Structure formats: structure tokens, C-alpha cells
């Protein structure tokens, strides 16, 4: 790259004319003679003339805060989840750095550091002679000048100007060098030698993304800077000359790094910093054998080492911080600038993650389908069977846990390793979601009640066929109705035997009878159902809503794909008396200078009447407490199962007063059936939401539920049931069944039910 043109050597300027007259060699001679800088030289006219030249050099040391990692914490503000950084640095005071480290850097980089005033005239003269008489080039930068250079680089990077003075990226001009010299002299007049040395040892690059001796000591040997011994100190001091050439953790660099270390040790011995015995002992050390091989995993890759399985939550947080939203925009103009701003700013970010709930969620998903649980698809390829859990807090939207039984590993072909967060959608590096199955049925019941119905109303669940051309009321579409367009009509199947008979809406929801749900919808306005769904923000990742599917009534049985977090948010609304709260992960954000930024707000809205919610909960309480808890729940709970129509994946979505949790088990790479498959050590002849998802949900909620509110749910003012928990689900109390058209699937078109 061509040198930058400097105004210093523009002959139109006063300084340029002087420099043209004197010539560069003469300048170097003046420097060597000590005429410019107030070193050991005497004053007088000559020195004054040199100072006058420097006075025309417009320089100002514009410092910026050192780039330090951002730290992401759990909701206790103490449990570290992960760090984000562009430069791995941990600033320490000089008394937290070992004496051998201080001695090593002075010996090899600036042996006259404690004698000069910022620029070493002897060093300049020595470099001048060397560069004029030999083919190689030698520098004369003092530690102070190097510190200045690093400060300038850091400031340029922070301001987005690039690393303008970094060796190898752009050639340094004489103007740059003079600027450094002048700034170094000024710095020496403002700071003590110890302050300069401390600053230098905290800012210097030491290989890869490691900056400063504390971070480098931890990375290479797993020790603090205070614990660095002679040979370790010499190794780090040797790296400074060419950080990525001498970093010892790169195998091809090891020999060169050890050679450079030995050069430093020899210099330390020559300058009296170490004894012959210490030299002999240090030089005999095999550098490669001392390295701890500590991997540097910035960001979410290492999160799981701190809080089990938290890499996916961590990635969700980073996405929220850098997103083009009102919250994210306060950190920069675009995603890249936001990330760099945070990763350099020493931010402390406190999230909503509850480490105890996260640990429990991770253990439960791993126990249900351990990493490596796979089945073979029809193409002969291995596919992962995964378990997923996420928990939100009703009333705040705080995401308290987010786990899945895969390893967070980028760019891999292993189906059990993926950075795709199965809890969420595309905007958070997730996927399309999954068919929700019978999870939609409580919302059909809610619409029924809003339209004036009751949970004890009878519907004709004996009807299992709707002919092509049959009409359904839909006030929100042209003509006020939709006409079924299904050659041969639509056959609705139930899993339960003898289920085709009249039954209450409550009974049909408890046993998840497809014909009951469809009959309920047929007797009402379909748009009332889609309106409830819209208020609960139920839509696909592509923005498809139930309203968009209204022409195909099979949407009633969960054909639309949605993410576990979407469903968790909707069910948390039923735990929270009809008030929906947006998912939230960031509690507070403070940068390294103590500046506080706006956290994510608690954003809640009443979307369903509390009395409607309470009536639907009357049924879901019995589902969870009878079906999941076997009639003996540890505290009040409610929920609903769901199953993909082909048995590819299953759900249990449930809640207590204080926690709403989505549980998912199944494939994520295809929709092929899991019926008849063996995985997680068990043969699954049938595969429903009650098979694995419901037990996983119950085990998890039993462990963590009483960490939050566990009171009973609000009761409806006009509930049709005197006792919401009374047993009212006896098949013998129903009218006689008609013909039984049951099949392995309860909906031959789009969904399976439990």
C-alpha cells in the first residue's frame, strides 16, 4: 500500500519548507543529537529551533476507552453466561502484574525506559546508523512511543476509522513517526513511568484476540498476570514484536516463539533482571509443554460452559441487542456496528435467564432425548430427535429458560449439532416452527365463550364428515361465509374409541376430540376464532395467520407452523388472566463508563376477558392435574397436549400461576412419522404429546414451579361448574355413540390429537 501523503512534507507549508531544506537525514541527525526533545541535551538556540519545528506539527492525543469485553449475566446479575469481545482484555493494575513480566517487556522493548523522556536519542542514533549501513531496518520506538501508537490505534478503531497506524496494514510515514515522538514526550510529562508501563501492558496485542497481559496469561497458561514466571513473561514479551507470528498456541509458530522467548531471556540476563541460574532454568523449559491450550470461545459458543445449555438463550440475547428495533437501535446504525459497539464497550448486560430453571430445563431435555438421539429417515439419512423447553414468566414476558437437546456448534453436518434455536423463529436464528396440533383447541373454546357460549354446551361430535361445498360462517370474508373446497369432502378422525357422539365443549377439549372441536367451530363464526388467534399473535414465521387459512377449516386442528416461544407466549396469557406480554430477555444494560441504556420494556396488553380465560382454564386445569400429574399435582397447573398429524413431533403446553412452559419432542429436519421408531432406549409404537412431551413438562415444572407463584387460577364469575376440579369426564355419561370411524390419526388431513 502506498504511504499516505502527509501535510508535514507539503512544501507549501512552513514545516514542509524546513523539512525540504534540511532533508530527512539531517532530521534524523538532529534527533540523534537530542536537539528536538528535552532529553539529556542542553537547552539553547539549537534545541529551541528543534522545538519550533515540532510546534508546527498539529497533534493531539485523543484517547478512547480501551476495548473490553461485554459480559452477559443471568437475572441474578452475578452468574456469567458469556462474554462478547473484539479484543479479549482484562485491565489490571501494575501491582497485579508479576515483576518478571515488567522486567521482560522493558528489557526487550526499551532497556533505557527509565532513563529517557519519551524518545531515546541514543536509540534513534543507533537505528539511523543501522538503517544507513545495513539492508535491514531497525526501529527506535520506546515503550512510551509504542503506548502512544496503541492509544492512537484504539481511538481510531473505536471511532470507526480503522487501524491506521498498524504495522503491515499501512506504511507509517515520517509525519506519523514525528507525531508519535511529540506525543510521547508530552505523555512523559503528564504520566509517571509506572503509569505508562501499566497502560502499555494492558493495551498491547499478544496474539489472536488477546490484548493485555492478564487476558494473555489466562489464555496461554490459565494463570493471572501476577503469577507469570520468568519463562512465561519472556514468552509474552517476545510476542510483542510480531503477535501473530510468535503466538505459541499456533503449532507452526511454536519453534519461532520459543526462539524469540530465548532472545528475551538473554536480554534479561544481560541487563541484570535475572540470574544465570534463572536463565538456565527458564531456557530449558519446553514452551509447548507449558501451554494449557485454553480455547478462546468468545460469545455464545462458551455459554454452555457457564450455565448448562444456555448458548441458545445467549444467541437470542445477542440478536435482540443488535436487532433493528427501538431497543437495538440505541447501540448503533446497523447490526454489525451494534455488535462491535457492545463487544468493545465493556458492557454489563443482565438478562432474564434464571440459572436454576435453565439448569433444570437442560437436564430434562437431555434426559428425555440425549444428544445423539437419532432415527433414520426414508432416504437413509440420520435425523435428530430433539427435546425443547422454554419458560416465560406471566405478567412480564421474561424468558427464564431456553433449552434444547443439541450442541450449539456452527457449520456441522451432525444432526445433533446446530446453532438453529428450535424455540424461536427466523429473526432469532431459529426455524419455521412446527405444526401445533391440538394446542389450538383452547383458543377455539375461548372464541366460543366470547360468542356467548358455555363450556357445558353440547355439540354434535358425532359428525365426522363435511361434504365438498359445505358452507361455514365467516363474517370477515366476502359473502360472510366460506365454502369447503375439498374433493370428496373432509373426513375428521378421532384417536379415542367411540368418540363420535354428542358431548360438551368441556368434555371434547379434555379428551381432545377432533370432531368436537370442528363441530364447535361449525356452529359459530370462524372469524371469531381467527380474531382470538390474532390477539394472541398466533402466526407463522412467514407472517401467515389463521385468518389467511380460513378457507381451509382444517386450520382448526393445528396445520399452521408456529414456534414453541410463540405458543408459550399465548399460553402465558391464559396464566395471566388474558393479559399478553411480549417476550423479553434484557433487564439492564450498562457500559464500561457507567452509562445506563434503556432495557427492554415490560410490554403487556389485555387481549382476552379474564372471565373467558377462567372458563377455558377450568378444563385445562383438569388436563394437567389429571393427565400429567395423575390427580396428585404439587400445586395448581393447567395445560394441553398437541401432536403433529403424522406423529413427527409432539407438544405439551402448560402453566402455573407464575410460569408458562412449552415442551416439545420430535424431529426438526422432516415431518416423517416417529410411530414404530426406537429412540432414547424405548420403542414407540404410538407417539403422542402424552408420550414424552407431557412427562418432560411435568417433571420440569414439578422441580421449579414453586420457585415462582403457585396460587390457584382465577375462577369465572359465571362458570357452569360448581367445582372446577370435579370429575365430569365419564364416557358412560355421554349419549350412545354412533358408528365408530376411528383411525390411528384423529384427523386424516392435518393434525393428530391426544
XYZ file of C-alpha atoms in Angstrom:
754
model
C 0.000 0.000 0.000
C 1.295 3.432 -0.893
C 2.226 5.734 2.015
C -0.353 8.306 2.964
C 0.567 11.802 1.874
C 1.315 13.926 4.903
C 0.863 17.698 5.041
C 4.075 17.767 7.075
C 6.084 17.330 3.886
C 3.954 19.599 1.727
C 6.426 22.303 0.590
C 3.631 24.842 0.676
C 3.723 24.761 4.473
C 6.317 26.317 6.794
C 7.295 22.957 8.199
C 7.410 21.464 4.726
C 9.884 24.099 3.568
C 12.088 23.491 6.559
C 11.968 19.720 6.053
C 12.747 20.065 2.372
C 15.734 22.208 3.253
C 17.114 20.013 5.975
C 16.283 16.675 4.389
C 15.264 13.555 6.193
C 18.826 12.511 7.030
C 19.524 15.835 8.649
C 16.339 15.473 10.657
C 17.457 12.109 11.921
C 20.804 13.611 12.814
C 19.089 16.333 14.820
C 17.016 13.720 16.575
C 20.098 11.672 17.364
C 21.840 14.698 18.758
C 18.924 15.320 21.088
C 18.229 18.811 19.750
C 14.482 18.479 19.392
C 13.405 16.757 22.541
C 14.070 17.803 26.126
C 16.152 14.772 26.942
C 19.631 14.889 28.438
C 20.662 17.526 25.916
C 21.337 21.080 26.985
C 18.990 23.884 26.003
C 19.936 26.792 23.822
C 19.183 28.035 20.372
C 19.561 24.703 18.625
C 17.129 22.973 20.944
C 14.752 25.891 20.600
C 14.871 25.603 16.833
C 14.017 21.911 17.036
C 11.095 22.619 19.345
C 9.858 25.292 16.944
C 9.715 22.678 14.188
C 7.649 20.380 16.388
C 5.380 23.244 17.355
C 4.156 23.328 13.757
C 3.107 19.640 13.961
C -0.588 19.660 14.901
C -1.044 16.712 17.227
C -3.421 15.800 19.979
C -3.634 12.517 21.837
C -7.321 11.736 21.575
C -7.855 8.771 23.841
C -10.870 6.491 23.800
C -11.780 3.839 26.383
C -9.939 0.574 25.916
C -11.881 -2.123 24.161
C -13.021 -4.530 26.860
C -15.409 -7.480 26.666
C -19.129 -7.220 27.278
C -20.428 -9.617 29.896
C -23.844 -11.238 29.717
C -25.274 -12.238 33.104
C -28.238 -14.223 34.339
C -31.041 -12.455 36.210
C -29.128 -12.513 39.498
C -26.573 -10.119 37.986
C -23.748 -12.419 39.123
C -23.917 -15.657 37.150
C -21.875 -15.103 33.994
C -23.428 -16.583 30.862
C -20.966 -15.425 28.213
C -18.662 -12.665 27.028
C -18.696 -10.780 23.745
C -15.492 -9.191 22.550
C -13.467 -7.999 19.628
C -10.394 -7.788 21.870
C -10.011 -10.168 24.796
C -8.747 -7.864 27.526
C -8.887 -7.677 31.320
C -7.204 -4.482 32.547
C -5.211 -4.848 35.785
C -3.125 -2.501 37.915
C 0.675 -2.629 37.804
C 0.865 -4.289 41.217
C -1.247 -7.136 39.779
C 1.464 -7.899 37.214
C 4.478 -10.011 38.170
C 7.904 -8.387 38.354
C 9.391 -10.782 35.750
C 6.715 -9.608 33.286
C 7.556 -5.954 33.871
C 11.270 -6.674 33.595
C 10.911 -8.746 30.433
C 8.999 -6.108 28.485
C 11.398 -3.326 29.473
C 14.459 -5.457 28.682
C 13.393 -6.414 25.169
C 11.399 -3.378 24.072
C 13.063 -0.394 25.778
C 16.044 -1.096 28.041
C 16.548 2.658 28.661
C 12.863 3.163 29.530
C 13.610 4.625 32.967
C 16.285 6.993 31.582
C 14.735 8.784 28.599
C 11.924 11.316 28.446
C 9.762 9.609 25.862
C 12.161 9.431 22.929
C 15.551 7.771 23.269
C 18.173 9.837 21.393
C 20.711 7.005 21.650
C 18.188 4.602 20.187
C 17.392 6.940 17.320
C 21.079 7.349 16.546
C 21.679 3.608 16.700
C 18.731 2.958 14.388
C 19.958 5.652 11.997
C 23.410 4.125 11.690
C 21.959 0.644 11.288
C 19.449 1.662 8.630
C 22.084 3.597 6.627
C 24.667 0.838 6.690
C 22.657 -2.386 6.521
C 19.935 -3.784 4.264
C 17.573 -4.408 7.197
C 15.602 -1.747 9.019
C 15.667 -1.144 12.770
C 13.152 0.903 14.727
C 13.769 3.228 17.605
C 10.363 3.250 19.260
C 10.382 3.482 23.018
C 7.725 1.861 25.191
C 6.172 5.304 25.525
C 6.042 5.730 21.755
C 4.557 2.249 21.364
C 1.987 3.091 24.005
C 1.090 6.244 22.086
C 0.774 4.226 18.887
C -1.552 1.760 20.603
C -3.648 4.588 22.043
C -3.995 6.130 18.576
C -4.941 2.791 17.069
C -7.505 2.087 19.757
C -9.049 5.530 19.307
C -9.200 5.109 15.529
C -10.905 1.735 15.843
C -13.417 2.944 18.413
C -14.286 5.864 16.132
C -14.608 3.532 13.154
C -11.558 4.889 11.313
C -9.673 1.597 11.101
C -6.259 0.649 12.426
C -4.482 3.407 10.523
C -1.031 3.020 12.042
C -0.832 -0.731 12.480
C 2.315 -2.267 11.050
C 1.632 -4.209 7.909
C -1.709 -2.554 7.202
C -0.414 0.815 6.179
C 3.117 2.140 5.949
C 3.968 4.628 8.649
C 5.200 7.973 7.322
C 7.832 10.273 8.821
C 4.969 12.518 9.870
C 3.437 9.630 11.797
C 6.758 8.962 13.482
C 7.256 12.597 14.437
C 3.732 12.745 15.754
C 4.385 9.715 17.954
C 7.595 11.282 19.236
C 5.981 14.555 20.161
C 3.072 12.815 21.855
C 5.457 10.516 23.718
C 7.358 13.486 25.130
C 4.099 15.146 26.189
C 2.870 11.922 27.762
C 6.037 11.545 29.809
C 5.398 14.992 31.267
C 1.874 14.010 32.335
C 2.300 10.396 33.471
C 4.776 8.551 35.655
C 6.852 5.716 34.257
C 4.789 3.215 36.226
C 1.566 4.619 34.804
C 2.922 4.357 31.265
C 4.137 0.801 31.835
C 0.796 -0.206 33.325
C -1.079 1.313 30.386
C 1.203 -0.386 27.881
C 0.899 -3.832 29.463
C -2.886 -3.533 29.361
C -3.221 -2.339 25.774
C -0.603 -4.321 23.849
C -1.649 -7.077 21.434
C -0.398 -10.531 22.424
C -1.622 -12.866 19.704
C -5.024 -13.621 18.219
C -7.708 -11.681 20.049
C -5.680 -11.430 23.247
C -4.781 -7.938 24.410
C -3.014 -7.081 27.639
C -1.007 -9.404 29.859
C -3.884 -10.547 32.095
C -6.006 -11.933 29.249
C -2.936 -13.438 27.559
C -1.719 -15.100 30.762
C -5.134 -16.640 31.306
C -5.358 -17.783 27.696
C -1.924 -19.360 27.285
C -1.365 -20.772 30.769
C -4.533 -20.350 32.798
C -2.783 -18.096 35.332
C -3.169 -14.468 36.325
C -0.674 -11.791 35.290
C 0.504 -11.706 38.897
C 1.539 -15.366 38.637
C 3.602 -15.134 35.439
C 7.048 -16.648 35.925
C 10.274 -15.796 34.107
C 9.840 -18.019 31.072
C 6.145 -17.143 30.648
C 6.951 -13.446 30.938
C 9.721 -13.747 28.356
C 7.333 -15.552 26.012
C 4.736 -12.768 26.216
C 7.374 -10.049 25.844
C 8.663 -11.841 22.765
C 5.217 -11.983 21.170
C 5.007 -8.172 21.060
C 7.352 -7.836 18.073
C 5.095 -9.874 15.774
C 1.991 -11.017 17.684
C 0.569 -13.480 15.207
C 3.969 -14.787 14.136
C 5.124 -15.549 17.664
C 1.889 -16.658 19.344
C 2.820 -20.088 20.723
C -0.640 -21.687 20.579
C -0.352 -21.993 16.795
C 1.658 -25.147 16.170
C 3.662 -23.844 13.227
C 4.683 -20.823 15.331
C 5.926 -22.747 18.336
C 9.558 -23.040 17.308
C 9.801 -19.352 16.395
C 8.033 -18.375 19.608
C 10.462 -20.384 21.718
C 13.416 -18.865 19.851
C 12.056 -15.373 20.452
C 11.485 -16.203 24.127
C 15.128 -17.180 24.428
C 16.198 -13.873 22.864
C 14.208 -12.077 25.563
C 15.717 -14.265 28.293
C 19.200 -13.449 27.032
C 18.390 -9.738 27.082
C 17.026 -10.028 30.623
C 20.225 -11.768 31.716
C 22.440 -9.169 30.017
C 20.556 -6.337 31.721
C 20.710 -7.972 35.139
C 16.998 -8.699 35.515
C 17.600 -12.411 36.075
C 20.488 -14.516 37.326
C 22.390 -17.108 35.335
C 20.580 -19.809 37.272
C 17.171 -18.320 36.466
C 18.203 -18.012 32.838
C 19.367 -21.623 32.624
C 16.180 -22.871 34.261
C 13.871 -20.824 32.023
C 15.635 -21.553 28.741
C 15.445 -25.288 29.435
C 11.648 -25.231 29.597
C 9.816 -26.800 26.649
C 7.393 -23.999 25.809
C 4.881 -26.284 24.120
C 4.529 -28.440 27.226
C 3.689 -25.456 29.423
C 0.695 -24.268 27.413
C -2.709 -25.005 28.909
C -4.334 -24.956 25.462
C -7.125 -22.796 26.765
C -9.593 -22.260 23.949
C -10.873 -18.754 23.420
C -14.556 -19.058 22.651
C -15.979 -15.577 22.582
C -19.684 -15.165 22.682
C -22.323 -17.813 22.883
C -20.192 -20.824 21.973
C -18.808 -20.874 25.507
C -22.069 -20.003 27.269
C -22.916 -23.630 27.943
C -19.732 -23.971 29.983
C -21.050 -21.372 32.426
C -24.779 -22.141 32.546
C -25.751 -25.509 31.102
C -27.291 -25.339 27.664
C -27.525 -21.535 27.650
C -25.867 -20.974 24.256
C -29.233 -20.748 22.507
C -30.562 -18.215 25.004
C -27.302 -16.263 24.731
C -27.631 -16.095 20.962
C -31.218 -14.887 21.346
C -29.972 -12.081 23.620
C -27.265 -11.017 21.157
C -29.847 -10.959 18.381
C -32.118 -8.734 20.478
C -29.236 -6.366 21.256
C -28.289 -5.970 17.602
C -31.752 -6.074 16.026
C -33.176 -3.189 14.031
C -35.705 -2.342 16.732
C -36.193 0.635 19.014
C -34.298 -1.271 21.697
C -31.417 -2.320 19.439
C -31.058 0.959 17.568
C -29.690 2.725 20.640
C -26.453 0.733 20.139
C -25.717 1.646 16.524
C -26.910 2.170 12.982
C -26.801 -1.438 11.799
C -26.312 -4.947 13.132
C -22.524 -5.044 12.682
C -21.915 -1.652 14.274
C -24.198 -2.541 17.193
C -22.338 -5.759 17.834
C -18.932 -4.083 17.702
C -20.072 -1.203 19.904
C -21.258 -3.608 22.587
C -18.376 -6.056 22.195
C -15.828 -3.258 22.697
C -17.652 -1.227 25.324
C -17.183 -3.256 28.496
C -20.955 -3.624 28.844
C -22.616 -5.448 31.719
C -25.846 -6.947 30.394
C -28.221 -8.500 32.906
C -30.722 -10.831 31.289
C -33.915 -12.522 32.421
C -32.421 -16.042 32.486
C -32.982 -17.876 35.775
C -29.888 -20.098 36.121
C -31.696 -22.634 38.308
C -34.530 -23.020 35.810
C -32.056 -23.171 32.935
C -30.052 -25.952 34.598
C -33.248 -27.908 35.246
C -34.518 -27.397 31.676
C -31.193 -28.542 30.261
C -31.183 -31.675 32.408
C -34.756 -32.540 31.436
C -34.255 -32.211 27.675
C -31.047 -34.238 27.898
C -32.729 -36.956 29.909
C -35.683 -37.150 27.515
C -33.655 -37.341 24.286
C -29.902 -37.195 24.973
C -27.652 -35.525 22.422
C -27.062 -38.043 19.658
C -30.621 -39.409 19.676
C -31.305 -40.088 16.017
C -33.558 -42.080 13.713
C -33.112 -42.987 10.067
C -35.385 -41.273 7.560
C -36.791 -42.719 4.346
C -33.678 -41.582 2.446
C -31.384 -43.498 4.767
C -30.072 -40.347 6.469
C -29.760 -39.871 10.193
C -32.094 -37.286 11.704
C -32.052 -35.980 15.253
C -34.917 -36.440 17.663
C -34.763 -33.443 19.990
C -36.415 -32.122 23.100
C -37.093 -28.435 23.632
C -38.161 -26.416 26.685
C -38.691 -22.708 27.210
C -40.287 -20.887 30.116
C -41.774 -17.391 30.332
C -42.982 -15.503 33.354
C -46.649 -14.465 33.003
C -47.059 -10.789 33.733
C -43.609 -9.750 32.499
C -42.839 -11.865 29.412
C -39.404 -12.593 30.900
C -37.829 -15.654 29.296
C -36.499 -17.646 32.248
C -35.114 -20.697 30.443
C -34.463 -21.879 26.896
C -33.044 -25.339 26.269
C -32.824 -27.992 23.573
C -31.040 -31.323 23.342
C -28.499 -30.366 20.687
C -25.000 -28.919 20.879
C -24.528 -25.301 19.782
C -21.910 -25.917 17.091
C -21.645 -23.869 13.886
C -21.110 -25.347 10.424
C -21.554 -29.055 11.051
C -23.301 -31.939 9.320
C -24.071 -33.733 12.575
C -27.873 -33.525 13.109
C -27.308 -33.248 16.871
C -25.133 -30.146 16.415
C -26.773 -26.947 15.266
C -26.860 -23.238 16.017
C -30.522 -23.197 14.976
C -32.608 -22.300 18.013
C -35.669 -24.536 17.756
C -37.534 -22.463 20.340
C -37.728 -19.426 18.079
C -38.106 -18.239 14.512
C -36.017 -16.835 11.708
C -35.470 -13.412 13.277
C -33.602 -15.064 16.144
C -31.680 -17.643 14.093
C -34.396 -20.222 14.563
C -36.606 -22.072 12.117
C -40.091 -22.238 10.673
C -41.664 -23.714 13.774
C -43.846 -26.804 13.872
C -47.464 -27.816 13.324
C -49.135 -27.025 16.622
C -51.774 -29.734 16.535
C -54.323 -29.657 19.317
C -52.631 -26.739 21.067
C -55.084 -24.527 19.167
C -58.188 -26.131 20.679
C -58.333 -23.979 23.848
C -58.474 -20.892 21.632
C -61.466 -22.312 19.757
C -63.146 -22.765 23.144
C -62.269 -19.179 24.113
C -63.897 -17.867 20.933
C -66.977 -19.988 21.666
C -67.352 -18.356 25.087
C -66.752 -14.860 23.670
C -69.589 -15.521 21.229
C -71.924 -16.230 24.139
C -71.433 -19.958 24.503
C -70.589 -22.001 27.584
C -68.128 -24.813 28.258
C -71.012 -27.137 29.157
C -72.838 -26.545 25.850
C -73.392 -29.711 23.833
C -72.049 -30.003 20.279
C -72.609 -32.680 17.672
C -69.291 -34.509 17.804
C -70.862 -37.463 16.019
C -70.413 -35.698 12.713
C -67.142 -36.818 11.149
C -67.681 -35.838 7.521
C -68.186 -32.431 5.907
C -69.004 -32.654 2.201
C -67.300 -30.691 -0.511
C -69.131 -27.394 -0.904
C -70.432 -27.250 2.654
C -70.535 -23.693 3.978
C -69.128 -22.229 7.184
C -69.982 -18.855 8.682
C -67.089 -16.372 8.337
C -68.162 -12.751 8.721
C -64.715 -11.347 7.944
C -64.605 -12.612 4.342
C -66.549 -11.506 1.302
C -70.015 -13.012 1.337
C -69.871 -13.774 5.061
C -69.064 -17.438 4.603
C -66.508 -19.854 3.192
C -67.273 -22.891 1.096
C -65.300 -26.086 1.694
C -63.236 -26.910 -1.373
C -62.180 -30.488 -0.766
C -62.962 -33.125 -3.443
C -64.719 -35.954 -1.662
C -65.262 -33.755 1.393
C -63.371 -33.626 4.658
C -63.255 -36.632 6.979
C -62.415 -35.831 10.579
C -60.930 -38.678 12.618
C -60.562 -39.240 16.344
C -57.986 -41.309 18.176
C -60.329 -42.106 21.067
C -62.681 -45.047 20.590
C -66.445 -44.381 20.409
C -65.916 -40.608 20.410
C -68.420 -39.782 17.667
C -71.340 -38.659 19.839
C -72.793 -35.532 21.367
C -70.625 -34.045 24.130
C -69.948 -30.784 25.889
C -67.278 -28.367 24.680
C -65.540 -29.017 28.018
C -65.590 -32.796 27.536
C -64.349 -32.532 23.967
C -61.461 -30.271 24.987
C -60.478 -32.514 27.911
C -60.202 -35.594 25.705
C -59.061 -33.539 22.705
C -61.784 -34.863 20.423
C -61.305 -33.537 16.911
C -64.942 -33.945 15.887
C -65.973 -31.897 18.942
C -63.608 -29.048 18.075
C -64.741 -28.970 14.453
C -68.405 -29.137 15.491
C -67.862 -26.225 17.871
C -66.323 -24.169 15.070
C -69.050 -25.180 12.628
C -71.704 -23.833 14.975
C -70.079 -20.402 15.207
C -68.340 -17.702 13.193
C -64.865 -18.878 12.095
C -63.718 -15.267 12.210
C -64.305 -15.209 15.959
C -61.652 -17.926 16.223
C -59.164 -16.168 13.964
C -59.760 -12.943 15.889
C -58.772 -14.634 19.163
C -55.707 -16.054 17.425
C -54.732 -12.622 16.086
C -54.967 -11.084 19.536
C -52.727 -13.860 20.854
C -50.286 -13.133 17.991
C -50.511 -16.677 16.674
C -48.866 -16.724 13.281
C -46.161 -18.489 11.316
C -42.650 -17.164 10.876
C -43.653 -16.088 7.395
C -46.418 -13.927 8.853
C -49.234 -16.333 7.902
C -52.170 -16.095 10.279
C -55.198 -18.303 10.872
C -57.178 -15.648 9.019
C -55.066 -16.439 5.947
C -56.022 -20.119 6.255
C -59.700 -19.579 6.931
C -60.700 -21.065 3.581
C -59.489 -24.467 4.799
C -61.186 -25.313 8.115
C -58.518 -27.904 8.847
C -56.589 -24.964 10.324
C -58.704 -25.610 13.434
C -56.614 -28.681 14.168
C -53.197 -27.028 14.045
C -51.914 -27.213 10.487
C -50.118 -23.854 10.763
C -46.460 -23.980 11.845
C -45.550 -21.910 14.892
C -42.566 -21.778 17.230
C -42.527 -23.004 20.826
C -41.904 -19.440 22.034
C -44.976 -18.224 20.149
C -47.095 -20.884 21.828
C -45.511 -20.219 25.209
C -46.434 -16.537 24.913
C -50.048 -17.385 24.070
C -50.434 -19.831 26.955
C -48.740 -17.406 29.365
C -51.645 -15.108 28.504
C -54.044 -17.709 29.922
C -51.902 -17.921 33.064
C -52.092 -14.133 33.323
C -55.891 -13.655 33.137
C -55.862 -12.723 29.454
C -53.017 -10.194 29.529
C -50.413 -10.903 26.825
C -46.797 -9.860 27.487
C -44.170 -9.658 24.769
C -41.148 -11.952 25.235
C -38.336 -10.117 26.999
C -34.701 -11.034 27.753
C -32.757 -7.896 28.783
C -33.210 -6.430 32.272
C -30.422 -3.816 32.255
C -27.539 -2.574 30.100
C -24.618 -0.547 31.480
C -21.405 0.227 29.573
C -17.872 0.287 30.930
C -18.146 4.001 31.725
C -21.253 3.515 33.847
C -23.702 4.820 31.248
C -27.097 3.140 31.568
C -29.059 2.259 28.428
C -32.746 1.585 28.072
C -33.634 -2.030 28.956
C -36.298 -3.946 27.110
C -39.615 -2.684 28.453
C -42.266 -4.885 30.033
C -44.867 -4.680 27.272
C -48.250 -6.176 28.213
C -51.790 -5.764 26.888
C -55.159 -7.188 27.919
C -56.330 -9.192 24.896
C -58.937 -11.604 26.329
C -61.500 -11.065 29.062
C -60.362 -12.659 32.347
C -63.713 -14.434 32.750
C -63.346 -16.098 29.348
C -59.843 -17.233 30.258
C -61.027 -18.595 33.592
C -63.712 -20.747 31.931
C -61.229 -22.295 29.476
C -58.776 -22.816 32.326
C -61.459 -24.855 34.127
C -60.837 -27.551 31.531
C -57.078 -27.151 31.110
C -56.595 -27.440 34.883
C -58.103 -30.915 34.754
C -55.991 -31.867 31.738
C -52.741 -31.024 33.528
C -53.667 -32.120 37.030
C -55.316 -35.402 35.969
C -53.461 -36.428 32.817
C -49.989 -35.052 33.588
C -49.972 -35.229 37.400
C -52.111 -38.331 37.820
C -54.573 -36.491 40.018
C -51.947 -35.504 42.582
C -50.334 -32.227 41.433
C -47.837 -30.475 43.726
C -49.600 -27.163 43.031
C -52.287 -25.831 40.651
C -51.388 -26.296 36.990
C -53.057 -26.254 33.593
C -52.171 -27.232 30.036
C -52.826 -29.001 26.764
C -51.196 -31.665 24.601
C -50.592 -31.456 20.855
C -49.339 -33.833 18.160
C -48.327 -33.466 14.535
C -50.790 -35.287 12.259
C -48.069 -37.728 11.140
C -46.567 -38.186 14.586
C -43.354 -36.371 13.658
C -43.363 -34.205 16.771
C -45.367 -33.647 19.924
C -46.100 -30.912 22.476
C -47.276 -30.179 25.952
C -48.016 -26.536 26.616
C -48.799 -25.697 30.205
C -48.566 -23.212 33.031
C -48.787 -22.435 36.694
C -49.660 -19.043 38.133
C -46.020 -17.965 37.852
C -44.553 -19.989 34.945
C -45.623 -20.850 31.389
C -43.587 -23.589 29.719
C -43.525 -25.022 26.224
C -42.355 -28.636 25.917
C -41.623 -30.143 22.503
C -40.225 -33.537 21.479
C -39.737 -34.761 17.938
C -37.945 -34.351 14.638
C -36.870 -30.940 13.408
C -35.475 -31.865 9.993
C -38.530 -33.535 8.462
C -42.153 -34.477 9.180
C -41.740 -38.232 8.843
C -43.548 -40.281 11.462
C -41.969 -41.444 14.702
C -44.544 -44.192 15.144
C -42.780 -47.530 15.247
C -39.360 -45.956 15.895
C -36.933 -46.811 18.673
C -35.106 -43.894 20.255
C -33.975 -42.815 23.703
C -33.867 -46.500 24.595
C -37.563 -47.129 24.002
C -39.719 -48.478 21.185
C -42.610 -46.129 20.368
C -45.465 -47.996 18.739
C -47.504 -44.811 19.096
C -46.227 -41.293 19.614
C -48.383 -38.547 21.098
C -47.968 -35.415 23.187
C -48.598 -37.542 26.249
C -45.767 -39.914 25.319
C -42.685 -37.812 26.112
C -43.512 -34.083 25.964
C -46.076 -34.151 28.774
C -43.928 -36.185 31.233
C -40.920 -33.952 30.477
C -43.021 -30.847 31.103
C -44.400 -32.238 34.358
C -41.019 -33.352 35.708
C -39.533 -29.955 34.933
C -42.415 -27.924 36.356
C -42.516 -30.081 39.491
C -38.848 -29.224 40.075
C -39.011 -25.470 39.523
C -42.649 -24.431 39.813
C -42.608 -23.455 43.454
C -39.707 -21.039 42.808
C -42.436 -18.744 41.491
C -46.078 -18.095 42.330
C -48.178 -21.280 42.599
C -51.559 -19.946 43.672
C -54.806 -21.155 42.151
C -56.125 -19.595 38.986
C -58.911 -17.034 38.921
C -62.388 -18.569 38.885
C -65.015 -17.385 36.421
C -67.925 -15.344 37.773
C -70.380 -17.362 35.705
C -68.691 -20.756 35.409
C -71.161 -23.548 34.603
C -69.318 -25.808 37.060
C -69.838 -25.634 40.810
C -66.430 -27.257 41.321
C -63.908 -26.720 38.564
C -61.970 -29.828 39.638
C -64.961 -32.141 39.924
C -64.747 -35.326 37.851
C -67.119 -34.798 34.955
C -65.417 -36.775 32.231
C -67.038 -40.201 32.414
C -67.723 -41.657 28.991
C -70.683 -43.552 30.407
C -72.490 -40.259 30.954
C -72.419 -39.406 27.244
C -75.180 -40.265 24.771
C -74.650 -43.519 22.873
C -72.054 -43.377 20.164
C -72.865 -43.611 16.522
C -70.772 -45.524 14.041
C -67.091 -45.602 15.001
C -64.826 -44.261 12.312
C -61.688 -44.037 14.431
C -58.287 -44.359 12.862
C -54.695 -44.180 14.011
C -54.858 -40.454 13.296
C -57.629 -38.321 14.697
C -57.500 -36.017 11.708
C -56.722 -37.579 8.415
C -55.770 -34.263 6.925
C -53.549 -32.063 9.015
C -53.312 -33.000 12.635
C -53.121 -35.637 15.249
C -54.604 -35.338 18.677
C -54.056 -36.748 22.115
